CSV table of C-alpha atoms and ligand atoms in Angstrom, one decimal:
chain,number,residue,atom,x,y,z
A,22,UNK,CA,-49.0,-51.5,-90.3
A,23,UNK,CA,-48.7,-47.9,-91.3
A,24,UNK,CA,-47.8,-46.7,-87.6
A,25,UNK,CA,-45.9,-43.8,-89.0
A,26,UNK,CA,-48.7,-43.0,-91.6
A,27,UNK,CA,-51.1,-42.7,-88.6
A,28,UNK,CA,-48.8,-40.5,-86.3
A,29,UNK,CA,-48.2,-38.0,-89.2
A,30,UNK,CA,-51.5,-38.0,-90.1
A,31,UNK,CA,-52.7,-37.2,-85.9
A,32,UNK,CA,-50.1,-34.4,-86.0
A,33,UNK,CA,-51.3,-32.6,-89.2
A,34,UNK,CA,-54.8,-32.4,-87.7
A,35,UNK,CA,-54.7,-32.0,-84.3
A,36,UNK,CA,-51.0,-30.4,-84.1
A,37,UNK,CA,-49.7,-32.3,-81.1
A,38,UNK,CA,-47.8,-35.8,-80.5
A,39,UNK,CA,-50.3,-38.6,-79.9
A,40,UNK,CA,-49.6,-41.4,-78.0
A,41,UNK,CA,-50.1,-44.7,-80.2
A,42,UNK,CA,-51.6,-47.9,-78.9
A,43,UNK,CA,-51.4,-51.4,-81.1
A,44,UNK,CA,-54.6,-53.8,-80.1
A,45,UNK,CA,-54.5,-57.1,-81.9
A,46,UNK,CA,-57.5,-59.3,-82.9
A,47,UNK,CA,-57.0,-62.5,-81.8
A,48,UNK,CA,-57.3,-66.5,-82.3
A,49,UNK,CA,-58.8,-69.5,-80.9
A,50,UNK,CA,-57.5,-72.7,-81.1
A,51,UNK,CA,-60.0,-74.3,-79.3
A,52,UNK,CA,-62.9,-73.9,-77.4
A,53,UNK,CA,-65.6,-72.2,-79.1
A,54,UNK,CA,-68.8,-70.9,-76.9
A,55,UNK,CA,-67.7,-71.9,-74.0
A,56,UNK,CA,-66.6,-69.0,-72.5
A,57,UNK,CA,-70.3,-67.5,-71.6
A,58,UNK,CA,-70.5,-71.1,-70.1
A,59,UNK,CA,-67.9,-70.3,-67.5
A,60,UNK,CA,-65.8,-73.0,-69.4
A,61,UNK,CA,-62.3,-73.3,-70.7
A,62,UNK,CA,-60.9,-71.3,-74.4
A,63,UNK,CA,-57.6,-71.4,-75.4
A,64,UNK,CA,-57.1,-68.4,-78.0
A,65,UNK,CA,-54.0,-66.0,-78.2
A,66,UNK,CA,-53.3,-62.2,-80.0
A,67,UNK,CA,-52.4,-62.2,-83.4
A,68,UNK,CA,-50.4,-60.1,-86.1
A,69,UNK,CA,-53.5,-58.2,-86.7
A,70,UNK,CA,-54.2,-55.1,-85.1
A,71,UNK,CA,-55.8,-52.3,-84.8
A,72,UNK,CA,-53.6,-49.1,-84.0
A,73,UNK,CA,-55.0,-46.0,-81.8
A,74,UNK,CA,-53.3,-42.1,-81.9
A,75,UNK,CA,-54.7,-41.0,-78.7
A,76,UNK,CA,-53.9,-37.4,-77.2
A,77,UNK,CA,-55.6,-35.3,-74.4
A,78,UNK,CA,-57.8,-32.7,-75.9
A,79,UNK,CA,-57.8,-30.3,-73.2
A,80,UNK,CA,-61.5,-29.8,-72.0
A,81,UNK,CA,-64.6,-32.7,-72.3
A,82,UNK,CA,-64.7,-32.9,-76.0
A,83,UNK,CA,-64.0,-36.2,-77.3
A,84,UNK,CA,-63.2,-36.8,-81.6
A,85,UNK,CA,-62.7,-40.3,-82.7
A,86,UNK,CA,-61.5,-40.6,-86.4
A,87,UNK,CA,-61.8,-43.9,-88.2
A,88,UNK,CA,-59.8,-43.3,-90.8
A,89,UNK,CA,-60.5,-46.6,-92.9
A,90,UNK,CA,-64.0,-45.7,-92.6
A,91,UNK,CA,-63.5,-42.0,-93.4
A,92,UNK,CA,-66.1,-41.1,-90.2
A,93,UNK,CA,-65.7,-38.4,-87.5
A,94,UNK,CA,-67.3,-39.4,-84.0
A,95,UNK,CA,-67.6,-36.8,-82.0
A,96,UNK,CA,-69.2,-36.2,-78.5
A,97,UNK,CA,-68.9,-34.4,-75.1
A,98,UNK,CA,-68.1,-35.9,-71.2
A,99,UNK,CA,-69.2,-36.8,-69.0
A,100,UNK,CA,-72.3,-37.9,-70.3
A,101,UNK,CA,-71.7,-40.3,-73.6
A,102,UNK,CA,-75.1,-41.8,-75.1
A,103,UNK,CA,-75.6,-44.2,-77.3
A,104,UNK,CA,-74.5,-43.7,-81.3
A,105,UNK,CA,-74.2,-46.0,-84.2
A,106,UNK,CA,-72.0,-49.0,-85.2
A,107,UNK,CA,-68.5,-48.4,-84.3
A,108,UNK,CA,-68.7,-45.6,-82.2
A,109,UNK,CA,-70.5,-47.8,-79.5
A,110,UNK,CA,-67.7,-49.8,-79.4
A,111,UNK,CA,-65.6,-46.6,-78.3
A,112,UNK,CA,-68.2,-44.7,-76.4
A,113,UNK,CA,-69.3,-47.7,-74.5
A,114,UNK,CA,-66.0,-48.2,-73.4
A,115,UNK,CA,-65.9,-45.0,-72.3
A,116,UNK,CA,-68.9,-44.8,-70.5
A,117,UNK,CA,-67.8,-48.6,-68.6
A,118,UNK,CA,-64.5,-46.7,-67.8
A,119,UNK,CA,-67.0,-43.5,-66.1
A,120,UNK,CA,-69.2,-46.0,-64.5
A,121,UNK,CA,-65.8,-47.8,-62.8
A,122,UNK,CA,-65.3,-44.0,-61.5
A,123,UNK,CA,-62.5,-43.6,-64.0
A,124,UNK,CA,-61.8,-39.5,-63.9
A,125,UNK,CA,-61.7,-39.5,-67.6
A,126,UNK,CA,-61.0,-36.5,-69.7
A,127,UNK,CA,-61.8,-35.3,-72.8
A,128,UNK,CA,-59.5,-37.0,-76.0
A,129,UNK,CA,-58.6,-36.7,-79.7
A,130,UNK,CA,-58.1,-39.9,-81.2
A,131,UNK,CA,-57.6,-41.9,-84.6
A,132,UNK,CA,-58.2,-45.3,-85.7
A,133,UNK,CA,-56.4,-47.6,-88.0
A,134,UNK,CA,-55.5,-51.3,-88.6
A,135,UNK,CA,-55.6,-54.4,-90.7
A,136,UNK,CA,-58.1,-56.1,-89.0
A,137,UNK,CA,-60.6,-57.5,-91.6
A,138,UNK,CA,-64.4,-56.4,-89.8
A,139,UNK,CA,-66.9,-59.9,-89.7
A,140,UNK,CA,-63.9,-62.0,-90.2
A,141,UNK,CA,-64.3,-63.7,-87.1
A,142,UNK,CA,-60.6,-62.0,-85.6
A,143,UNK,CA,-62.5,-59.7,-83.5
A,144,UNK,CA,-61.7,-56.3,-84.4
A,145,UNK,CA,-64.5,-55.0,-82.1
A,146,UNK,CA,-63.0,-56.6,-79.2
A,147,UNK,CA,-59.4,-55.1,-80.3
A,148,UNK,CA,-61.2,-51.7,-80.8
A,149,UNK,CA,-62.2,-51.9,-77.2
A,150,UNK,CA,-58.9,-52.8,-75.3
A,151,UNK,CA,-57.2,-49.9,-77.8
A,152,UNK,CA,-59.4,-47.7,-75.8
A,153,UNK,CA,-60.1,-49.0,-72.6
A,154,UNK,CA,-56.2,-49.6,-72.8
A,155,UNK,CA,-55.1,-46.6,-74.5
A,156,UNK,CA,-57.5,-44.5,-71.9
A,157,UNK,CA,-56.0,-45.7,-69.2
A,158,UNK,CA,-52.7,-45.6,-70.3
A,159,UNK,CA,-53.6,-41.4,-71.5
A,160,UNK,CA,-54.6,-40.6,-68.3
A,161,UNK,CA,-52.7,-43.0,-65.5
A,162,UNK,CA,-56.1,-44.1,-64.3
A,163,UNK,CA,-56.0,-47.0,-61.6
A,164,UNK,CA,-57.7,-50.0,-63.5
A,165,UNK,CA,-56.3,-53.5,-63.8
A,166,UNK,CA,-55.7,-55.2,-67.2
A,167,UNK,CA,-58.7,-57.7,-66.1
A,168,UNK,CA,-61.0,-54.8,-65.4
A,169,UNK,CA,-60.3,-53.7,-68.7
A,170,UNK,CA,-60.9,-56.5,-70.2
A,171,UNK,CA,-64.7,-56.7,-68.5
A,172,UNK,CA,-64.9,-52.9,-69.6
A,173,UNK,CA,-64.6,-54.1,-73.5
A,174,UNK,CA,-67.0,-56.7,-73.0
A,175,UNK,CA,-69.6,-54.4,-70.7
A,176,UNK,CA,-69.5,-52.2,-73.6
A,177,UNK,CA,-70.2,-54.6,-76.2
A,178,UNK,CA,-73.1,-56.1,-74.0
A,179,UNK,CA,-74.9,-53.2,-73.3
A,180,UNK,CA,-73.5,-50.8,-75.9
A,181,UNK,CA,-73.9,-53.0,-78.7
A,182,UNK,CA,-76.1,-55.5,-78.3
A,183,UNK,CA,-74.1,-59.1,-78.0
A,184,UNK,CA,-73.7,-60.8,-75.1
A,185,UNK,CA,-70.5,-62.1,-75.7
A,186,UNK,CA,-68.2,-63.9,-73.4
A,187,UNK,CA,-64.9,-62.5,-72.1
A,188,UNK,CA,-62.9,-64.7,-74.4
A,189,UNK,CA,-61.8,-62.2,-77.3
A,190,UNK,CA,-61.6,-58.9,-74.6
A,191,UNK,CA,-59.2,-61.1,-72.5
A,192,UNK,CA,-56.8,-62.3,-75.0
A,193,UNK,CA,-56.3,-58.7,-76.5
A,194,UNK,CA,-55.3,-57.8,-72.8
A,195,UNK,CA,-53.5,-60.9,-71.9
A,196,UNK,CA,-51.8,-62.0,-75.0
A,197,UNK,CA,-48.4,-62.9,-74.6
A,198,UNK,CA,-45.7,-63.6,-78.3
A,199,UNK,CA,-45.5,-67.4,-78.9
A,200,UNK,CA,-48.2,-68.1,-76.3
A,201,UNK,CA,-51.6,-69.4,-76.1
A,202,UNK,CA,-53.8,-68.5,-73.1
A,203,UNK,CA,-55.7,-71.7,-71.4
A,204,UNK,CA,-58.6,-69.5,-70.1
A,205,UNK,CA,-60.6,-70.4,-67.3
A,206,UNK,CA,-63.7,-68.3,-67.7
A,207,UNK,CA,-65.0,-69.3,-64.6
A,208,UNK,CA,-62.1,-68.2,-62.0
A,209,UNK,CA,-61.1,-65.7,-64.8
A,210,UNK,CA,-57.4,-66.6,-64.4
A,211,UNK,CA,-55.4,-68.6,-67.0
A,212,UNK,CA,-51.9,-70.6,-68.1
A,213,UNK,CA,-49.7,-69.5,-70.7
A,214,UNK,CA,-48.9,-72.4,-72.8
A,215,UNK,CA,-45.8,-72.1,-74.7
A,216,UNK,CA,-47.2,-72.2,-78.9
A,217,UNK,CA,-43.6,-72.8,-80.8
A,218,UNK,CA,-43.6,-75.4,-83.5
A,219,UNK,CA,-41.1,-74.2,-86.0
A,220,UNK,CA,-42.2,-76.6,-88.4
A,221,UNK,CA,-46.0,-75.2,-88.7
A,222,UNK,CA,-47.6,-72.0,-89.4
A,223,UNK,CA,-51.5,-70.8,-87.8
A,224,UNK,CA,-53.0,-70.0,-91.1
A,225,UNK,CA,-56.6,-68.6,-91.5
A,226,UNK,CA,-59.0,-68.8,-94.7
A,227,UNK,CA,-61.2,-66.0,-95.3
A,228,UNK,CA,-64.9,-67.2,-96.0
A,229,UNK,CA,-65.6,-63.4,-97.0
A,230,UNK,CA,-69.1,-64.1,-95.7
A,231,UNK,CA,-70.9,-63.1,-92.3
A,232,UNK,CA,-74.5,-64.2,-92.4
A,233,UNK,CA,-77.2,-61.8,-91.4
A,234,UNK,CA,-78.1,-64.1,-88.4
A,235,UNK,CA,-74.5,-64.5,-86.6
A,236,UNK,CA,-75.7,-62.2,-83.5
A,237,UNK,CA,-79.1,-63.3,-83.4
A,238,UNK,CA,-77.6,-66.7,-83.1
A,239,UNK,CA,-75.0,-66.0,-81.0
A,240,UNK,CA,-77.7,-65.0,-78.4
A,241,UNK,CA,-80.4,-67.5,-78.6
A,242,UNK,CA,-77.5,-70.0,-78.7
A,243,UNK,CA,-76.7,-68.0,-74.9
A,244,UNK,CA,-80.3,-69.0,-73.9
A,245,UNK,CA,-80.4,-72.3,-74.9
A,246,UNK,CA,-77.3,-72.9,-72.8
A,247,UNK,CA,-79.0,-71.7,-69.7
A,248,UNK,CA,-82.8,-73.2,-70.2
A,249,UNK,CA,-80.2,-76.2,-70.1
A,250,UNK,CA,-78.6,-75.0,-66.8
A,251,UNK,CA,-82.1,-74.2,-65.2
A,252,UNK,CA,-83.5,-78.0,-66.2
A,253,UNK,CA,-80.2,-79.5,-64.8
A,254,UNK,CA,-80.7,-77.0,-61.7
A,255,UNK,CA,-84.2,-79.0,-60.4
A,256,UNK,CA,-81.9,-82.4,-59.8
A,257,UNK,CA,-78.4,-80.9,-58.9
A,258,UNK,CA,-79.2,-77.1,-57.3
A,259,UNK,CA,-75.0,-77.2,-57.1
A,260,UNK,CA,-75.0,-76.8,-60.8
A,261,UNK,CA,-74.7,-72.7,-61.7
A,262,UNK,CA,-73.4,-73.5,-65.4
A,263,UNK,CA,-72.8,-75.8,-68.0
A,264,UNK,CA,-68.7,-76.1,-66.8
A,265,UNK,CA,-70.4,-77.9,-63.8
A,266,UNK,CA,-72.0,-80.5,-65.7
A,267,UNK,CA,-70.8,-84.0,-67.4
A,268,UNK,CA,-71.6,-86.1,-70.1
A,269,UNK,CA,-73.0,-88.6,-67.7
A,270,UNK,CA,-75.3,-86.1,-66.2
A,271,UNK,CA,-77.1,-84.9,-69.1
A,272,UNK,CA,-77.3,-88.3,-70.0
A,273,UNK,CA,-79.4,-89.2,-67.0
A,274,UNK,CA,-81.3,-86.4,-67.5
A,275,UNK,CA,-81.9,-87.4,-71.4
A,276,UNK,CA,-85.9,-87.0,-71.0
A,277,UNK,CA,-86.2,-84.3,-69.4
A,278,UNK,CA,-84.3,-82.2,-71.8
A,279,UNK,CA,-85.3,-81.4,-75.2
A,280,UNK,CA,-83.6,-82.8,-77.6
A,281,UNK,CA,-82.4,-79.2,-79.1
A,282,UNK,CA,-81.2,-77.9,-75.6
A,283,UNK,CA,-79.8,-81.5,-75.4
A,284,UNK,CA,-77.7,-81.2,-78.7
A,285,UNK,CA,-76.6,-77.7,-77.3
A,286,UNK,CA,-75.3,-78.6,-73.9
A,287,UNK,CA,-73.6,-81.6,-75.2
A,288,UNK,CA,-71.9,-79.7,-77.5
A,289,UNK,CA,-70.3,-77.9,-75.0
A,290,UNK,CA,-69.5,-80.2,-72.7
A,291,UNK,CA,-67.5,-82.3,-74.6
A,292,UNK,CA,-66.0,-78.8,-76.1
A,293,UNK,CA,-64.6,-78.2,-72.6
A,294,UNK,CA,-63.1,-81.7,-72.4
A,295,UNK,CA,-61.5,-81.1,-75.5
A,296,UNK,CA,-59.8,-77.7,-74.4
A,297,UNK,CA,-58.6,-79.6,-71.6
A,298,UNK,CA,-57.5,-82.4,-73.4
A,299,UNK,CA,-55.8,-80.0,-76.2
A,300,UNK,CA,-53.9,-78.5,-73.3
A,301,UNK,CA,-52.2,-81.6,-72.4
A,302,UNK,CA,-51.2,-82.2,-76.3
A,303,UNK,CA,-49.1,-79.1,-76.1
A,304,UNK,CA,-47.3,-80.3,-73.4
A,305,UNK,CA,-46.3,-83.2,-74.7
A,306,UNK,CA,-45.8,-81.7,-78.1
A,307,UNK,CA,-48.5,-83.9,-79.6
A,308,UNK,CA,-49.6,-81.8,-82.2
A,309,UNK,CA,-51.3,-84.8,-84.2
A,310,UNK,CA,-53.9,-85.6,-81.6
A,311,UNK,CA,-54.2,-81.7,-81.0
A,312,UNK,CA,-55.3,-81.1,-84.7
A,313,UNK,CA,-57.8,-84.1,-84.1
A,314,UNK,CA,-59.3,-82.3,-81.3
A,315,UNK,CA,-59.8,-79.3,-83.6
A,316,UNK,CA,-61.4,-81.4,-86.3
A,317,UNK,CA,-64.1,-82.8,-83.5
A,318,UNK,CA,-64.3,-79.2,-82.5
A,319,UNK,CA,-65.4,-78.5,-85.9
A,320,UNK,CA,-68.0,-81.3,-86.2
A,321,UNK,CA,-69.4,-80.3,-82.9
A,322,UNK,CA,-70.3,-76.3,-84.0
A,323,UNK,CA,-71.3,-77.9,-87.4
A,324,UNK,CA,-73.6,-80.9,-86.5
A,325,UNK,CA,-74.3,-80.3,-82.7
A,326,UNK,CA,-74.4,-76.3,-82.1
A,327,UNK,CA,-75.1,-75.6,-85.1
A,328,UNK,CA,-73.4,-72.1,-85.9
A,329,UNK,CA,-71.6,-73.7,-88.9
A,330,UNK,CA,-72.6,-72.6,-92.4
A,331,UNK,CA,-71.5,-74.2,-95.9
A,332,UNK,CA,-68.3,-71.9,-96.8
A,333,UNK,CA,-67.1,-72.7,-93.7
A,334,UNK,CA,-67.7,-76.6,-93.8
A,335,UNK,CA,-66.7,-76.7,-96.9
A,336,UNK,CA,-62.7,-74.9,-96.0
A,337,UNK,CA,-62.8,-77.4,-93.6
A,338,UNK,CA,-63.7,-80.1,-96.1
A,339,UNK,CA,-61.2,-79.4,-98.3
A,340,UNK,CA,-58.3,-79.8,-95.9
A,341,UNK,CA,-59.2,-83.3,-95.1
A,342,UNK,CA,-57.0,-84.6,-97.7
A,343,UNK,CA,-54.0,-82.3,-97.0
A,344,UNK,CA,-51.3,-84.2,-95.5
A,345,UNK,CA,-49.6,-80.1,-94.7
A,346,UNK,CA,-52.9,-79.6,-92.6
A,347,UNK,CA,-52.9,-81.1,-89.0
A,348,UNK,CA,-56.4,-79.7,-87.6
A,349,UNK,CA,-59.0,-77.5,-88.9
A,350,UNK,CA,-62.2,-75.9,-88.0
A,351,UNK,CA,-64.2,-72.6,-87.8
A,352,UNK,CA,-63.4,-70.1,-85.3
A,353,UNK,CA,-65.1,-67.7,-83.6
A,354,UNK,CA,-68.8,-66.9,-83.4
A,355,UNK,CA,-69.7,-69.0,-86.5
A,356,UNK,CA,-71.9,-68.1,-89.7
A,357,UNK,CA,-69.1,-67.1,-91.6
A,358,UNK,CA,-65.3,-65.5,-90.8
A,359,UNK,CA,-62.6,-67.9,-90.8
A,360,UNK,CA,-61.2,-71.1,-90.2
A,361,UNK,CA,-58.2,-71.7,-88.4
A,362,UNK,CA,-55.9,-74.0,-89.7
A,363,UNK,CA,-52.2,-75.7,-88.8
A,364,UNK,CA,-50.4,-76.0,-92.2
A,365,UNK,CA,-46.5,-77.4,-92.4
A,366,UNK,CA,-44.9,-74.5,-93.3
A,367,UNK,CA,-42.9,-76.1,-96.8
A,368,UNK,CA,-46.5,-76.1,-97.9
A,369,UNK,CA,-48.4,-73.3,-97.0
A,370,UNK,CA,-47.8,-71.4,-100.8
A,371,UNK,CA,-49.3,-74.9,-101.9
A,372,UNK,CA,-52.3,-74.9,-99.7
A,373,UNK,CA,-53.2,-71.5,-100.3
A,374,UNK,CA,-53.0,-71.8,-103.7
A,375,UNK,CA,-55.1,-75.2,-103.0
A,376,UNK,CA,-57.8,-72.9,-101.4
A,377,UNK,CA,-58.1,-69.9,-103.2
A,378,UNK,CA,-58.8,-72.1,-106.2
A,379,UNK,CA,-60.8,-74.4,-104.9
A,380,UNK,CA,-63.3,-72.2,-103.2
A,381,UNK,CA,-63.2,-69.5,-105.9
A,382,UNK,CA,-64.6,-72.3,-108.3
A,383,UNK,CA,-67.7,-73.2,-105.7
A,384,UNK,CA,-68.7,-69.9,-103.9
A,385,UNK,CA,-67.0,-67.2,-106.6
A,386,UNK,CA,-65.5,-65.4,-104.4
A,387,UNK,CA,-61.6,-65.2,-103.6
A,388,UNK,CA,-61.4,-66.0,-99.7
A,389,UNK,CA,-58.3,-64.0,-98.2
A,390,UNK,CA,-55.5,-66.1,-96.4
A,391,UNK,CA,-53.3,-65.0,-93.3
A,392,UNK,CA,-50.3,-66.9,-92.2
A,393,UNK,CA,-50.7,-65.6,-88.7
A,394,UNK,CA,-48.0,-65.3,-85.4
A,395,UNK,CA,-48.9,-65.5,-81.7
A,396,UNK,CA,-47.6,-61.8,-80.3
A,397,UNK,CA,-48.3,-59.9,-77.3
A,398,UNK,CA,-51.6,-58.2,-76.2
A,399,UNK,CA,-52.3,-54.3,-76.6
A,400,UNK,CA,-49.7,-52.0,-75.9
A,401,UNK,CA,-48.2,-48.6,-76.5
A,402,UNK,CA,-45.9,-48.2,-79.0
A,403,UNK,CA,-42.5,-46.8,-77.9
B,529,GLA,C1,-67.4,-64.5,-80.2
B,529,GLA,C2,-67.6,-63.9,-78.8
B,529,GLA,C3,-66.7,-64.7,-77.8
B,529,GLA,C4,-67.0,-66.2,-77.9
B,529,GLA,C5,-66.9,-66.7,-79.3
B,529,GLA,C6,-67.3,-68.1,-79.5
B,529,GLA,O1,-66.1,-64.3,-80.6
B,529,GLA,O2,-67.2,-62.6,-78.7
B,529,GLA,O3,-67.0,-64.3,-76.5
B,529,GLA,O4,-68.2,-66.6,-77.3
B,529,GLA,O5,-67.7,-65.9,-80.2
B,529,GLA,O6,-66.4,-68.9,-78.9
């Protein structure tokens, strides 16, 4: 990360010391869409950041530089509107942190990082803690790491059009080195599990491909979840989400669901199980049944939810035969991004090799791989 780059380059332009914020992207082991079904997730920060210079600029004019991107943001408090792409990941956040009654002041700021964008490592959810984070760090304002966590994720509902869960926001704020985080995203409090298996590296495969429909999806996916919900509602008024439901009761209810919504609920149902279930691997150190449960996870978002796509089936397909590969599966929103794998670590130059080859050959392009490491959420540099 080119930390010292970024400083030098803040100082040369606007001539004073910034204060410099890292805000990693993060990873999911397991449980995918389930968070905006008050379920259970189990992700953690990764080596993959996105890095803030942030200084006071004196009076209500705000300058946001994405360096990477070679664009100037620029706008004034306290009234931020709307803009386009990545800005209304920043101004949103800084319109949540008004709304909160956040006495925010005007800011120069500059944006780097090595977070591939549409990988599925959620870079916009990293760009959001570096500035709800970095704000609030900048100006001492009284706001808890959980409230900024639901700041990043107000932003990106109403700021940029995805209804996301709090999943990706909350591991940026919580993360914690060598740890996963068993979420519950109903009470929105969580267990650290310890994530230390010397043996085995979390490696990700690059599909370099985000289909046009990923948001669109994402959405209607949301919906289908609660027509669900509302169906279930008519028999068992206690139910207010899908975590409040079993196999057994959707079962009963078989014919009064269609079969899509059906399909969609199950899926996540069982997903939650499996969180649960994965939970109890680690504490036993039972990393065999754990990558099992990753596999199934797979199969579920392929064949059952349906936010699969065939470069991501098929990096999962390929690592069925790999004796250094314990569990696969896509991660994140689906329709492209990355897989997440476990790899033995004598093998991972194998694997990769294994991969880059093999996919190159059937979709002719060279998917990137990251041997990534569990580390702590967003913070300031010292
Ligand atoms: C995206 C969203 C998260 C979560 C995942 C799917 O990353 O931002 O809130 O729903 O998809 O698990």
């Amino acid at each position: 990360m080119q930390l010292d780059a970024l400083r030098r380059a803040f100082l040369r332009h606007f001539q004073t010391e910034p204060l410099l914020i890292i805000s990693p992207g993060r990873v999911n082991l397991i449980g995918e869409h389930t968070d905006y079904n008050e379920g259970y997730v189990l992700p953690g920060a990764i080596d993959k950041a996105i890095v803030v210079a942030l200084s006071p600029s004196g009076s209500d004019h705000c300058e946001v530089h994405a360096l990477k991107l070679q664009q100037v943001d620029k706008f004034q408090l306290p009234h931020v509107r709307k803009g386009e792409g990545w800005q209304n990941y920043v101004r949103g956040v800084v319109h949540f942190m008004q709304q909160k009654g956040c006495a925010l002041q005007g800011f120069y700021a500059m944006i780097d990082g090595d977070i591939p964008i549409g990988s599925g490592l959620s870079s916009s959810a990293a760009l959001e803690g570096a500035f709800s984070f970095g704000l609030h760090q900048l100006f001492q304002l009284p706001v808890s790491p959980l409230e900024l966590a639901l700041i990043g994720q107000q932003a990106e509902h109403q700021y940029v059009g995805v209804r996301c869960g709090i999943m990706d926001q909350y591991a940026n704020i919580f993360g914690k080195r060598n740890h996963l985080i068993r979420l519950d995203c109903r009470t929105l409090e969580h267990v650290y599990y310890p994530f230390q298996f010397p043996d085995y590296r979390i490696v990700l495969c690059n599909t370099m491909v985000h289909h046009a429909l990923a948001s669109s999806a994402y959405n209607e996916r949301r919906r289908q979840c609660e027509e669900g919900v509302t169906i279930l509602q008519q028999y068992h008024p206690e139910v207010k989400s899908l975590r409040d439901v079993s196999q057994a009761m959707l079962h009963d209810h078989i014919r009064e669901i269609p079969p899509l919504i059906y399909m969609r609920c199950m899926y996540v149902v069982e997903e939650n199980e499996r969180v649960l279930m994965a939970g109890i691997c680690l504490q036993q150190g039972d990393l065999e049944k754990f990558g099992d449960l990753m596999y199934a996870s797979h199969t579920g978002l392929q064949k059952q939810y349906e936010v699969s796509c065939e470069e991501l089936d098929y990096l999962v397909e390929l690592t069925l035969n790999r004796e250094e590969v314990i569990g696969a599966r896509m991660m994140g929103g689906g329709f492209g991004g990355c897989t997440i794998n476990i790899v033995h670590r004598d093998a991972v130059k194998d694997f990769q090799e294994y991969i880059v080859t093999t996919y190159k050959q059937k979709f002719h392009k060279t998917p990137e791989i990251y041997v990534g490491e569990i580390v702590d959420g967003v913070h300031v540099v010292d």
